[in-house]
Amino acid sequence: MDNLDCLSDVQVAEKKLFLVQGEKPQLINWEKYGLRIGVQEDTLSPTNTVEVAVVALVGGEFVFPKNTVLVSAVYAVSVSKPLLKPLRLEIEHCIDLRGRPGLTQFLKFAIAPMSTPSLPYHFSVVQEGEFKADSWYGSIERKEFCLVSVVGQQLRQVAPWIGEEEGHGGNGGGAGGGGGQQTNEGEGGDQQQLEGQAGQTQHEVLIEGEHEEEEHDGLLDQGQEGQHSQQLVLEQGAQEPHQKGEDVQGQEEQQERGTTASPDDTMKPTGVKDAETYAGLVYYEKKETEDLVTFTAAKKLSALLEFIKSENSCAERGQNVYFSFNPFYSYIELKFDAPQEKPFTGWSIEPHLKPCRLRRCDVDNFGEANYPLPPCCLISVYGSPGAVPSLHYSVPLDGVADPVTLFIHRSLRTLSLPAIPVNPSPLPVPRKREQGLNLVSIRKGLQQALTRHRVDLSQAFNLSLTSIFNEMVQVGIVSNNTEKSYDAIITSLNVGMSFMKSSSDLELYCVKFLNGLSKVGGPVALAAETIYEEWTEASEGELLFDCLAKRAKNI
C-alpha cells in the first residue's frame, strides 16, 4: 500500500492488498467494488510473490477530457515488483449495452499518473482496451500502473444533413457493431477531430423526427408547451470549477430550453448519456416518535453503492431500484399524491423537500470535491395510535425511462414496558431538587469535566468515530448535517445542555449521550464510565443521571 500513499484529496470506497504467487494464471475477483484483475501465465517466476495493492475511489479532484463523461469508479493499482507480463484489469461501467452494441465504440479507458506536482489529477484517453456488448465490464492490459477509469464519449462527428456517422470505416467508428465487441485502437484522428470542435462545455441538439408526434405535456416549462419538437442540451466534458456552483434554476433552464440545430452542426449525441444506469436505495431509521425514510441515488457502480451502504450501516435497508433517466427530464421526482391501493388511515407521510426531487446533475456530481455524499430525499413517517397496523404506501418515480414505483412499508409501533431486572438494586427515593438548584453552575461543571479529559476522549472517539456519530444521531445529540468529528459532537452536546431548563431534562439528555457511547463498546464504553464518575462528582449528587444510566445498562 506504500505506493498508493501519494494519493491526496481523494474519496476512498475501499482499499485491498492481494498476494500473487507462482507462474500459474490467476484471477483476483473484487467484483464487490467493480474490479477484476487477471494474471497471465508466467507473469511471475515460480518462486516469486508479488503484492497487488488496489484502491477504489468514488471521487476526488479529477479532470477528464472534453466530450467525455465518467462512467466508472476510479481505481488506483500498484504492484510491489516489476512483472514479466501485463495484468488484465477489468473495470465495471454503468452503460447498458444490451441491444446497443454500437455504443461500445464510444467507451474508452482514461488514465492519470498517481503522483502529480499539483492537483487536480488530469486524465487522458488511451487508445487501448476492449468492451463487449454482453458485459458490464471493459478490459485493458497494464504493466505500468496509474489511476484507471472508463469514460464515455458524448458527441460524435456526423456528415451534415445526413445524421449518420461519417467515415464509418476509417476513423475508429465502424467496429462497434461487429459481433457486439469493440477494441478501441486507431482512433487518434477521430479524437483530435472531436476535441477540435468541442470548444464549449455544452452543445445543444434538436431531437426531432420520431418524437414529433409524441405528446410530452408537463415535461418542459410552460413556455415550451405545444411545440412539436423536443430540445435537449447535452453536457460536454468536465465543467470548469466556476461552473459547478451555478444557480439551480439556471442549470435546469439550460437543460430544458435548447436551441435549434443549424445545417452546419456536425456533432450529434452518441447515446451514451441515455444508456447510463442508476440505482436508487431506500433506508429506514427509527427515531423517537417517527420513522425517517431516506431515498438516495447514484450511478449503478458497485464501488459507489458499497460506499453508500457503509455510510448507512446503522440504518435498515429497504428495496433498491435500477433506472435510467428519461432524456427529457433533468431530475427524478418522488410523487406522494398517487392513488393508493391499500388504506393508510392514521399515517402521516411528510417529505422534507417539496417538490421531492433529485437533480441528475447532483447525482452525476457525487464524488466531486463539493459533492462528498450523494443527494437524498428525506421522508418522515408517523403512525398515530389509531392507525391501520401496517402501511404500504406507493410512491411512483417520475422522470425515469421505464415506470417504477417504490413502496414505503412500515408497521405501527406498539408500546411496551421495559423488562424488570431479575435482581434489581434498591433505587434512591427521588427528591425535589428544582428549588434552589443552580443549573447554570451544574452545566458548567459537566462541561469542565469533558474539557479535563479532552485528549483521552478525543483519542477514544477517533477509534470509532463513525459508530459514535451514528449513535449520537440516533439519540438526537447531533444532526445528520453535523461535522463528523470529536469537537463537533462535544460542541453539539454542550449547546444542547444550555437549552435544558430543568434538572430532569438535563439528566435525560446526559443519559442519552452516555448510553450512546456505551453501545459502541471497547475503549469508548470505558470513556463513558469515566464520564459517569466525573459528572456524578461535578453535580455533587444533585443529578441522578448516574443511577439512571446504570439502570438503563441493566435493562
PDB file of C-alpha atoms in Angstrom, residues 84-367:
ATOM      1  CA  LEU A  84       7.121 -10.157 -16.726  1.00  0.00           C
ATOM      2  CA  LYS A  85       3.709  -9.688 -18.372  1.00  0.00           C
ATOM      3  CA  PRO A  86       0.982  -7.034 -18.011  1.00  0.00           C
ATOM      4  CA  LEU A  87      -2.034  -7.549 -15.780  1.00  0.00           C
ATOM      5  CA  ARG A  88      -5.505  -7.560 -17.296  1.00  0.00           C
ATOM      6  CA  LEU A  89      -7.713  -5.016 -15.489  1.00  0.00           C
ATOM      7  CA  GLU A  90     -11.459  -5.487 -15.874  1.00  0.00           C
ATOM      8  CA  ILE A  91     -13.411  -2.412 -14.725  1.00  0.00           C
ATOM      9  CA  GLU A  92     -17.158  -2.124 -14.248  1.00  0.00           C
ATOM     10  CA  HIS A  93     -19.065   0.635 -16.092  1.00  0.00           C
ATOM     11  CA  CYS A  94     -22.689   1.803 -15.845  1.00  0.00           C
ATOM     12  CA  ILE A  95     -23.586   1.872 -19.566  1.00  0.00           C
ATOM     13  CA  ASP A  96     -26.351  -0.528 -20.569  1.00  0.00           C
ATOM     14  CA  LEU A  97     -25.094  -2.062 -23.825  1.00  0.00           C
ATOM     15  CA  ARG A  98     -27.912  -4.599 -24.164  1.00  0.00           C
ATOM     16  CA  GLY A  99     -29.384  -4.160 -27.630  1.00  0.00           C
ATOM     17  CA  ARG A 100     -26.918  -1.313 -28.281  1.00  0.00           C
ATOM     18  CA  PRO A 101     -23.693  -2.991 -29.482  1.00  0.00           C
ATOM     19  CA  GLY A 102     -22.721   0.152 -31.399  1.00  0.00           C
ATOM     20  CA  LEU A 103     -22.150   2.041 -28.141  1.00  0.00           C
ATOM     21  CA  THR A 104     -19.019   0.013 -27.401  1.00  0.00           C
ATOM     22  CA  GLN A 105     -17.045   2.242 -29.797  1.00  0.00           C
ATOM     23  CA  PHE A 106     -17.786   5.258 -27.567  1.00  0.00           C
ATOM     24  CA  LEU A 107     -16.386   3.745 -24.361  1.00  0.00           C
ATOM     25  CA  LYS A 108     -12.727   4.487 -23.638  1.00  0.00           C
ATOM     26  CA  PHE A 109     -10.231   3.987 -20.858  1.00  0.00           C
ATOM     27  CA  ALA A 110      -8.771   7.105 -19.260  1.00  0.00           C
ATOM     28  CA  ILE A 111      -5.652   7.152 -17.097  1.00  0.00           C
ATOM     29  CA  ALA A 112      -3.783   9.636 -14.904  1.00  0.00           C
ATOM     30  CA  PRO A 113      -0.460   9.428 -13.025  1.00  0.00           C
ATOM     31  CA  MET A 114      -0.811   8.647  -9.308  1.00  0.00           C
ATOM     32  CA  SER A 115       1.791  11.247  -8.362  1.00  0.00           C
ATOM     33  CA  THR A 116       1.276  14.792  -9.552  1.00  0.00           C
ATOM     34  CA  PRO A 117       3.055  18.028  -8.567  1.00  0.00           C
ATOM     35  CA  SER A 118      -0.274  19.772  -8.087  1.00  0.00           C
ATOM     36  CA  LEU A 119      -3.954  18.898  -8.123  1.00  0.00           C
ATOM     37  CA  PRO A 120      -6.228  18.141  -9.897  1.00  0.00           C
ATOM     38  CA  TYR A 121      -5.472  14.777 -11.479  1.00  0.00           C
ATOM     39  CA  HIS A 122      -5.705  15.194 -15.263  1.00  0.00           C
ATOM     40  CA  PHE A 123      -6.919  12.088 -17.125  1.00  0.00           C
ATOM     41  CA  SER A 124      -6.188  11.331 -20.752  1.00  0.00           C
ATOM     42  CA  VAL A 125      -7.831   8.806 -23.068  1.00  0.00           C
ATOM     43  CA  VAL A 126      -5.730   5.826 -24.187  1.00  0.00           C
ATOM     44  CA  GLN A 127      -6.381   4.008 -27.437  1.00  0.00           C
ATOM     45  CA  GLU A 128      -6.352   0.593 -25.799  1.00  0.00           C
ATOM     46  CA  GLY A 129      -8.884  -1.693 -24.207  1.00  0.00           C
ATOM     47  CA  GLU A 130     -11.874  -3.774 -25.131  1.00  0.00           C
ATOM     48  CA  PHE A 131     -15.621  -3.534 -24.415  1.00  0.00           C
ATOM     49  CA  LYS A 132     -18.220  -6.194 -25.163  1.00  0.00           C
ATOM     50  CA  ALA A 133     -21.942  -5.618 -25.626  1.00  0.00           C
ATOM     51  CA  ASP A 134     -22.832  -8.543 -23.360  1.00  0.00           C
ATOM     52  CA  SER A 135     -20.801  -7.372 -20.366  1.00  0.00           C
ATOM     53  CA  TRP A 136     -20.835  -4.552 -17.801  1.00  0.00           C
ATOM     54  CA  TYR A 137     -17.009  -4.695 -17.698  1.00  0.00           C
ATOM     55  CA  GLY A 138     -14.322  -3.374 -20.001  1.00  0.00           C
ATOM     56  CA  SER A 139     -10.781  -4.762 -20.002  1.00  0.00           C
ATOM     57  CA  ILE A 140      -7.348  -3.268 -20.525  1.00  0.00           C
ATOM     58  CA  GLU A 141      -3.825  -4.647 -20.074  1.00  0.00           C
ATOM     59  CA  ARG A 142      -1.423  -2.585 -17.983  1.00  0.00           C
ATOM     60  CA  LYS A 143       2.185  -3.124 -16.987  1.00  0.00           C
ATOM     61  CA  GLU A 144       2.799   0.422 -15.746  1.00  0.00           C
ATOM     62  CA  PHE A 145       0.263   1.350 -13.127  1.00  0.00           C
ATOM     63  CA  CYS A 146      -1.667   4.535 -12.510  1.00  0.00           C
ATOM     64  CA  LEU A 147      -5.217   5.791 -11.936  1.00  0.00           C
ATOM     65  CA  VAL A 148      -7.574   3.998 -14.328  1.00  0.00           C
ATOM     66  CA  SER A 149     -11.222   4.670 -15.227  1.00  0.00           C
ATOM     67  CA  VAL A 150     -13.781   4.311 -18.020  1.00  0.00           C
ATOM     68  CA  VAL A 151     -15.259   7.325 -19.777  1.00  0.00           C
ATOM     69  CA  GLY A 152     -17.978   7.638 -22.411  1.00  0.00           C
ATOM     70  CA  GLN A 153     -17.801   9.842 -25.481  1.00  0.00           C
ATOM     71  CA  GLN A 154     -20.849  12.135 -25.525  1.00  0.00           C
ATOM     72  CA  LEU A 155     -20.842  13.622 -29.050  1.00  0.00           C
ATOM     73  CA  ARG A 156     -19.764  12.200 -32.395  1.00  0.00           C
ATOM     74  CA  GLN A 157     -18.844  13.586 -35.795  1.00  0.00           C
ATOM     75  CA  VAL A 158     -21.513  13.144 -38.481  1.00  0.00           C
ATOM     76  CA  ALA A 159     -21.908  14.249 -42.070  1.00  0.00           C
ATOM     77  CA  PRO A 160     -24.047  17.422 -42.324  1.00  0.00           C
ATOM     78  CA  TRP A 161     -27.743  16.842 -43.132  1.00  0.00           C
ATOM     79  CA  ILE A 162     -27.324  13.056 -43.065  1.00  0.00           C
ATOM     80  CA  GLY A 163     -27.375  12.132 -39.410  1.00  0.00           C
ATOM     81  CA  GLU A 164     -25.140   9.061 -39.917  1.00  0.00           C
ATOM     82  CA  GLU A 165     -21.553   8.897 -38.738  1.00  0.00           C
ATOM     83  CA  GLU A 166     -19.075   9.971 -41.357  1.00  0.00           C
ATOM     84  CA  GLY A 167     -16.156   7.753 -42.247  1.00  0.00           C
ATOM     85  CA  HIS A 168     -17.543   4.653 -40.543  1.00  0.00           C
ATOM     86  CA  GLY A 169     -14.589   2.582 -41.598  1.00  0.00           C
ATOM     87  CA  GLY A 170     -11.611   4.929 -41.281  1.00  0.00           C
ATOM     88  CA  ASN A 171     -11.849   6.909 -38.019  1.00  0.00           C
ATOM     89  CA  GLY A 172     -12.409   4.209 -35.439  1.00  0.00           C
ATOM     90  CA  GLY A 173     -16.187   4.357 -35.576  1.00  0.00           C
ATOM     91  CA  GLY A 174     -17.055   1.285 -37.571  1.00  0.00           C
ATOM     92  CA  ALA A 175     -16.193  -1.648 -35.361  1.00  0.00           C
ATOM     93  CA  GLY A 176     -18.850  -1.105 -32.718  1.00  0.00           C
ATOM     94  CA  GLY A 177     -21.463  -3.349 -34.265  1.00  0.00           C
ATOM     95  CA  GLY A 178     -19.227  -6.224 -35.273  1.00  0.00           C
ATOM     96  CA  GLY A 179     -20.162  -9.124 -33.024  1.00  0.00           C
ATOM     97  CA  GLY A 180     -21.019  -6.813 -30.159  1.00  0.00           C
ATOM     98  CA  GLN A 181     -17.331  -6.147 -29.432  1.00  0.00           C
ATOM     99  CA  GLN A 182     -15.106  -3.124 -29.837  1.00  0.00           C
ATOM    100  CA  THR A 183     -11.365  -2.761 -29.480  1.00  0.00           C
ATOM    101  CA  ASN A 184     -10.519   0.925 -29.173  1.00  0.00           C
ATOM    102  CA  GLU A 185      -7.452   1.269 -31.339  1.00  0.00           C
ATOM    103  CA  GLY A 186      -6.506   3.637 -34.116  1.00  0.00           C
ATOM    104  CA  GLU A 187      -8.891   6.380 -33.084  1.00  0.00           C
ATOM    105  CA  GLY A 188      -6.401   9.181 -32.596  1.00  0.00           C
ATOM    106  CA  GLY A 189      -7.587  11.145 -35.612  1.00  0.00           C
ATOM    107  CA  ASP A 190     -11.204  10.907 -34.557  1.00  0.00           C
ATOM    108  CA  GLN A 191     -10.366  12.045 -31.048  1.00  0.00           C
ATOM    109  CA  GLN A 192      -8.445  15.087 -32.312  1.00  0.00           C
ATOM    110  CA  GLN A 193     -11.261  15.939 -34.649  1.00  0.00           C
ATOM    111  CA  LEU A 194     -13.802  15.790 -31.841  1.00  0.00           C
ATOM    112  CA  GLU A 195     -11.721  17.830 -29.456  1.00  0.00           C
ATOM    113  CA  GLY A 196     -11.076  20.422 -32.106  1.00  0.00           C
ATOM    114  CA  GLN A 197     -14.775  21.047 -32.449  1.00  0.00           C
ATOM    115  CA  ALA A 198     -15.525  20.834 -28.726  1.00  0.00           C
ATOM    116  CA  GLY A 199     -14.717  24.376 -27.654  1.00  0.00           C
ATOM    117  CA  GLN A 200     -17.630  24.858 -25.333  1.00  0.00           C
ATOM    118  CA  THR A 201     -18.735  22.842 -22.331  1.00  0.00           C
ATOM    119  CA  GLN A 202     -22.236  22.287 -23.684  1.00  0.00           C
ATOM    120  CA  HIS A 203     -23.792  21.514 -27.074  1.00  0.00           C
ATOM    121  CA  GLU A 204     -27.445  21.906 -27.910  1.00  0.00           C
ATOM    122  CA  VAL A 205     -29.031  19.364 -30.213  1.00  0.00           C
ATOM    123  CA  LEU A 206     -32.510  19.323 -31.672  1.00  0.00           C
ATOM    124  CA  ILE A 207     -34.237  15.970 -31.177  1.00  0.00           C
ATOM    125  CA  GLU A 208     -36.884  15.555 -33.843  1.00  0.00           C
ATOM    126  CA  GLY A 209     -38.259  13.027 -36.310  1.00  0.00           C
ATOM    127  CA  GLU A 210     -39.860  10.119 -34.499  1.00  0.00           C
ATOM    128  CA  HIS A 211     -40.659  12.281 -31.470  1.00  0.00           C
ATOM    129  CA  GLU A 212     -42.589  14.922 -33.412  1.00  0.00           C
ATOM    130  CA  GLU A 213     -45.951  13.202 -32.963  1.00  0.00           C
ATOM    131  CA  GLU A 214     -45.491  12.302 -29.292  1.00  0.00           C
ATOM    132  CA  GLU A 215     -47.009  14.369 -26.554  1.00  0.00           C
ATOM    133  CA  HIS A 216     -44.805  15.494 -23.707  1.00  0.00           C
ATOM    134  CA  ASP A 217     -47.240  17.519 -21.551  1.00  0.00           C
ATOM    135  CA  GLY A 218     -45.680  18.616 -18.304  1.00  0.00           C
ATOM    136  CA  LEU A 219     -42.120  17.671 -19.213  1.00  0.00           C
ATOM    137  CA  LEU A 220     -40.844  21.114 -20.193  1.00  0.00           C
ATOM    138  CA  ASP A 221     -41.539  24.623 -18.982  1.00  0.00           C
ATOM    139  CA  GLN A 222     -44.909  26.242 -19.769  1.00  0.00           C
ATOM    140  CA  GLY A 223     -43.316  28.426 -22.425  1.00  0.00           C
ATOM    141  CA  GLN A 224     -42.427  25.281 -24.375  1.00  0.00           C
ATOM    142  CA  GLU A 225     -45.809  23.510 -24.275  1.00  0.00           C
ATOM    143  CA  GLY A 226     -47.432  22.900 -27.644  1.00  0.00           C
ATOM    144  CA  GLN A 227     -44.179  22.614 -29.565  1.00  0.00           C
ATOM    145  CA  HIS A 228     -43.738  19.659 -31.943  1.00  0.00           C
ATOM    146  CA  SER A 229     -40.057  19.098 -31.195  1.00  0.00           C
ATOM    147  CA  GLN A 230     -38.155  18.326 -28.064  1.00  0.00           C
ATOM    148  CA  GLN A 231     -34.873  20.088 -27.352  1.00  0.00           C
ATOM    149  CA  LEU A 232     -32.155  18.688 -25.230  1.00  0.00           C
ATOM    150  CA  VAL A 233     -28.813  20.029 -24.018  1.00  0.00           C
ATOM    151  CA  LEU A 234     -26.006  17.524 -23.872  1.00  0.00           C
ATOM    152  CA  GLU A 235     -23.267  18.255 -21.377  1.00  0.00           C
ATOM    153  CA  GLN A 236     -19.805  18.008 -22.855  1.00  0.00           C
ATOM    154  CA  GLY A 237     -16.695  17.251 -20.870  1.00  0.00           C
ATOM    155  CA  ALA A 238     -15.729  18.224 -17.344  1.00  0.00           C
ATOM    156  CA  GLN A 239     -17.156  21.522 -16.103  1.00  0.00           C
ATOM    157  CA  GLU A 240     -14.785  24.248 -15.007  1.00  0.00           C
ATOM    158  CA  PRO A 241     -14.775  24.892 -11.246  1.00  0.00           C
ATOM    159  CA  HIS A 242     -16.650  28.180 -11.552  1.00  0.00           C
ATOM    160  CA  GLN A 243     -19.482  26.436 -13.424  1.00  0.00           C
ATOM    161  CA  LYS A 244     -20.221  23.818 -10.749  1.00  0.00           C
ATOM    162  CA  GLY A 245     -21.853  26.288  -8.379  1.00  0.00           C
ATOM    163  CA  GLU A 246     -24.299  27.807 -10.843  1.00  0.00           C
ATOM    164  CA  ASP A 247     -27.835  28.575  -9.797  1.00  0.00           C
ATOM    165  CA  VAL A 248     -30.212  25.567  -9.828  1.00  0.00           C
ATOM    166  CA  GLN A 249     -32.804  27.300 -11.945  1.00  0.00           C
ATOM    167  CA  GLY A 250     -30.197  28.338 -14.499  1.00  0.00           C
ATOM    168  CA  GLN A 251     -28.983  24.744 -14.888  1.00  0.00           C
ATOM    169  CA  GLU A 252     -32.474  23.335 -15.361  1.00  0.00           C
ATOM    170  CA  GLU A 253     -33.344  26.042 -17.872  1.00  0.00           C
ATOM    171  CA  GLN A 254     -30.184  25.219 -19.836  1.00  0.00           C
ATOM    172  CA  GLN A 255     -31.028  21.533 -19.882  1.00  0.00           C
ATOM    173  CA  GLU A 256     -34.644  22.049 -20.879  1.00  0.00           C
ATOM    174  CA  ARG A 257     -34.527  25.069 -23.208  1.00  0.00           C
ATOM    175  CA  GLY A 258     -32.100  24.195 -26.014  1.00  0.00           C
ATOM    176  CA  THR A 259     -31.739  25.815 -29.454  1.00  0.00           C
ATOM    177  CA  THR A 260     -32.426  24.664 -32.974  1.00  0.00           C
ATOM    178  CA  ALA A 261     -29.530  22.949 -34.693  1.00  0.00           C
ATOM    179  CA  SER A 262     -28.247  24.531 -37.875  1.00  0.00           C
ATOM    180  CA  PRO A 263     -27.367  22.639 -41.064  1.00  0.00           C
ATOM    181  CA  ASP A 264     -23.682  23.178 -40.232  1.00  0.00           C
ATOM    182  CA  ASP A 265     -23.903  21.323 -36.920  1.00  0.00           C
ATOM    183  CA  THR A 266     -21.939  18.099 -37.311  1.00  0.00           C
ATOM    184  CA  MET A 267     -21.794  16.962 -33.668  1.00  0.00           C
ATOM    185  CA  LYS A 268     -24.562  14.601 -32.605  1.00  0.00           C
ATOM    186  CA  PRO A 269     -25.140  12.644 -29.383  1.00  0.00           C
ATOM    187  CA  THR A 270     -23.645   9.177 -29.236  1.00  0.00           C
ATOM    188  CA  GLY A 271     -26.394   7.812 -26.965  1.00  0.00           C
ATOM    189  CA  VAL A 272     -24.035   7.147 -24.050  1.00  0.00           C
ATOM    190  CA  LYS A 273     -25.864   9.551 -21.716  1.00  0.00           C
ATOM    191  CA  ASP A 274     -29.213   7.911 -22.431  1.00  0.00           C
ATOM    192  CA  ALA A 275     -27.703   4.482 -21.693  1.00  0.00           C
ATOM    193  CA  GLU A 276     -26.355   5.403 -18.240  1.00  0.00           C
ATOM    194  CA  THR A 277     -27.947   3.339 -15.475  1.00  0.00           C
ATOM    195  CA  TYR A 278     -28.538   4.395 -11.881  1.00  0.00           C
ATOM    196  CA  ALA A 279     -29.504   2.790  -8.585  1.00  0.00           C
ATOM    197  CA  GLY A 280     -31.992   4.141  -6.063  1.00  0.00           C
ATOM    198  CA  LEU A 281     -31.635   2.977  -2.456  1.00  0.00           C
ATOM    199  CA  VAL A 282     -34.108   3.266   0.441  1.00  0.00           C
ATOM    200  CA  TYR A 283     -33.113   3.334   4.112  1.00  0.00           C
ATOM    201  CA  TYR A 284     -35.241   3.383   7.279  1.00  0.00           C
ATOM    202  CA  GLU A 285     -34.197   4.788  10.648  1.00  0.00           C
ATOM    203  CA  LYS A 286     -36.335   4.649  13.790  1.00  0.00           C
ATOM    204  CA  LYS A 287     -36.499   7.949  15.616  1.00  0.00           C
ATOM    205  CA  GLU A 288     -38.224   8.640  18.935  1.00  0.00           C
ATOM    206  CA  THR A 289     -41.715   9.226  17.545  1.00  0.00           C
ATOM    207  CA  GLU A 290     -41.354   8.580  13.821  1.00  0.00           C
ATOM    208  CA  ASP A 291     -39.525   6.641  11.143  1.00  0.00           C
ATOM    209  CA  LEU A 292     -37.141   8.543   8.884  1.00  0.00           C
ATOM    210  CA  VAL A 293     -37.036   7.260   5.299  1.00  0.00           C
ATOM    211  CA  THR A 294     -34.071   8.190   3.100  1.00  0.00           C
ATOM    212  CA  PHE A 295     -34.103   7.816  -0.690  1.00  0.00           C
ATOM    213  CA  THR A 296     -30.754   8.316  -2.383  1.00  0.00           C
ATOM    214  CA  ALA A 297     -29.433   7.633  -5.886  1.00  0.00           C
ATOM    215  CA  ALA A 298     -26.079   7.150  -7.602  1.00  0.00           C
ATOM    216  CA  LYS A 299     -24.699   5.676 -10.789  1.00  0.00           C
ATOM    217  CA  LYS A 300     -25.072   1.885 -10.861  1.00  0.00           C
ATOM    218  CA  LEU A 301     -21.499   1.138  -9.882  1.00  0.00           C
ATOM    219  CA  SER A 302     -20.606  -1.338  -7.156  1.00  0.00           C
ATOM    220  CA  ALA A 303     -17.921   0.854  -5.579  1.00  0.00           C
ATOM    221  CA  LEU A 304     -20.317   3.800  -5.214  1.00  0.00           C
ATOM    222  CA  LEU A 305     -23.128   1.648  -3.836  1.00  0.00           C
ATOM    223  CA  GLU A 306     -20.852  -0.053  -1.297  1.00  0.00           C
ATOM    224  CA  PHE A 307     -19.712   3.381  -0.134  1.00  0.00           C
ATOM    225  CA  ILE A 308     -23.341   4.453   0.374  1.00  0.00           C
ATOM    226  CA  LYS A 309     -24.107   1.232   2.263  1.00  0.00           C
ATOM    227  CA  SER A 310     -21.177   1.841   4.624  1.00  0.00           C
ATOM    228  CA  GLU A 311     -22.361   5.388   5.285  1.00  0.00           C
ATOM    229  CA  ASN A 312     -25.797   3.999   6.229  1.00  0.00           C
ATOM    230  CA  SER A 313     -24.595   0.886   8.049  1.00  0.00           C
ATOM    231  CA  CYS A 314     -26.767   1.578  11.103  1.00  0.00           C
ATOM    232  CA  ALA A 315     -29.971   2.005   9.079  1.00  0.00           C
ATOM    233  CA  GLU A 316     -32.388  -0.643   7.835  1.00  0.00           C
ATOM    234  CA  ARG A 317     -32.088  -1.064   4.067  1.00  0.00           C
ATOM    235  CA  GLY A 318     -35.261  -1.254   2.013  1.00  0.00           C
ATOM    236  CA  GLN A 319     -35.953  -2.142  -1.616  1.00  0.00           C
ATOM    237  CA  ASN A 320     -33.448  -0.829  -4.181  1.00  0.00           C
ATOM    238  CA  VAL A 321     -34.347   0.001  -7.777  1.00  0.00           C
ATOM    239  CA  TYR A 322     -32.363   0.394 -11.001  1.00  0.00           C
ATOM    240  CA  PHE A 323     -33.365   3.013 -13.549  1.00  0.00           C
ATOM    241  CA  SER A 324     -32.279   5.341 -16.342  1.00  0.00           C
ATOM    242  CA  PHE A 325     -33.260   8.982 -16.612  1.00  0.00           C
ATOM    243  CA  ASN A 326     -35.901   9.986 -19.119  1.00  0.00           C
ATOM    244  CA  PRO A 327     -33.852  12.049 -21.625  1.00  0.00           C
ATOM    245  CA  PHE A 328     -36.444  14.847 -21.461  1.00  0.00           C
ATOM    246  CA  TYR A 329     -36.101  15.265 -17.692  1.00  0.00           C
ATOM    247  CA  SER A 330     -33.290  16.840 -15.692  1.00  0.00           C
ATOM    248  CA  TYR A 331     -34.451  15.186 -12.465  1.00  0.00           C
ATOM    249  CA  ILE A 332     -36.382  12.339 -10.882  1.00  0.00           C
ATOM    250  CA  GLU A 333     -39.246  13.125  -8.525  1.00  0.00           C
ATOM    251  CA  LEU A 334     -40.976  11.102  -5.816  1.00  0.00           C
ATOM    252  CA  LYS A 335     -44.737  11.553  -6.225  1.00  0.00           C
ATOM    253  CA  PHE A 336     -46.706  11.313  -2.979  1.00  0.00           C
ATOM    254  CA  ASP A 337     -50.144  12.150  -4.414  1.00  0.00           C
ATOM    255  CA  ALA A 338     -50.688   8.916  -6.373  1.00  0.00           C
ATOM    256  CA  PRO A 339     -53.903   6.929  -5.736  1.00  0.00           C
ATOM    257  CA  GLN A 340     -53.322   4.247  -3.093  1.00  0.00           C
ATOM    258  CA  GLU A 341     -54.442   0.626  -3.362  1.00  0.00           C
ATOM    259  CA  LYS A 342     -54.219  -0.042   0.381  1.00  0.00           C
ATOM    260  CA  PRO A 343     -55.619   2.029   3.254  1.00  0.00           C
ATOM    261  CA  PHE A 344     -53.289   4.356   5.155  1.00  0.00           C
ATOM    262  CA  THR A 345     -55.702   5.813   7.712  1.00  0.00           C
ATOM    263  CA  GLY A 346     -53.868   7.359  10.642  1.00  0.00           C
ATOM    264  CA  TRP A 347     -50.496   7.528   8.919  1.00  0.00           C
ATOM    265  CA  SER A 348     -48.646  10.726   8.059  1.00  0.00           C
ATOM    266  CA  ILE A 349     -46.079  10.705   5.217  1.00  0.00           C
ATOM    267  CA  GLU A 350     -44.220  14.022   5.036  1.00  0.00           C
ATOM    268  CA  PRO A 351     -41.312  14.669   2.636  1.00  0.00           C
ATOM    269  CA  HIS A 352     -38.725  17.166   3.894  1.00  0.00           C
ATOM    270  CA  LEU A 353     -38.444  18.755   0.450  1.00  0.00           C
ATOM    271  CA  LYS A 354     -41.107  19.949  -1.982  1.00  0.00           C
ATOM    272  CA  PRO A 355     -41.046  19.069  -4.779  1.00  0.00           C
ATOM    273  CA  CYS A 356     -39.189  15.940  -3.673  1.00  0.00           C
ATOM    274  CA  ARG A 357     -36.640  15.785  -6.494  1.00  0.00           C
ATOM    275  CA  LEU A 358     -33.108  14.592  -7.136  1.00  0.00           C
ATOM    276  CA  ARG A 359     -31.467  16.523  -9.962  1.00  0.00           C
ATOM    277  CA  ARG A 360     -29.459  14.469 -12.414  1.00  0.00           C
ATOM    278  CA  CYS A 361     -26.505  16.850 -12.270  1.00  0.00           C
ATOM    279  CA  ASP A 362     -26.304  16.378  -8.474  1.00  0.00           C
ATOM    280  CA  VAL A 363     -26.441  12.589  -8.831  1.00  0.00           C
ATOM    281  CA  ASP A 364     -23.748  12.668 -11.525  1.00  0.00           C
ATOM    282  CA  ASN A 365     -21.528  15.011  -9.485  1.00  0.00           C
ATOM    283  CA  PHE A 366     -21.387  12.678  -6.474  1.00  0.00           C
ATOM    284  CA  GLY A 367     -17.696  12.170  -5.711  1.00  0.00           C
TER     285      GLY A 367
END
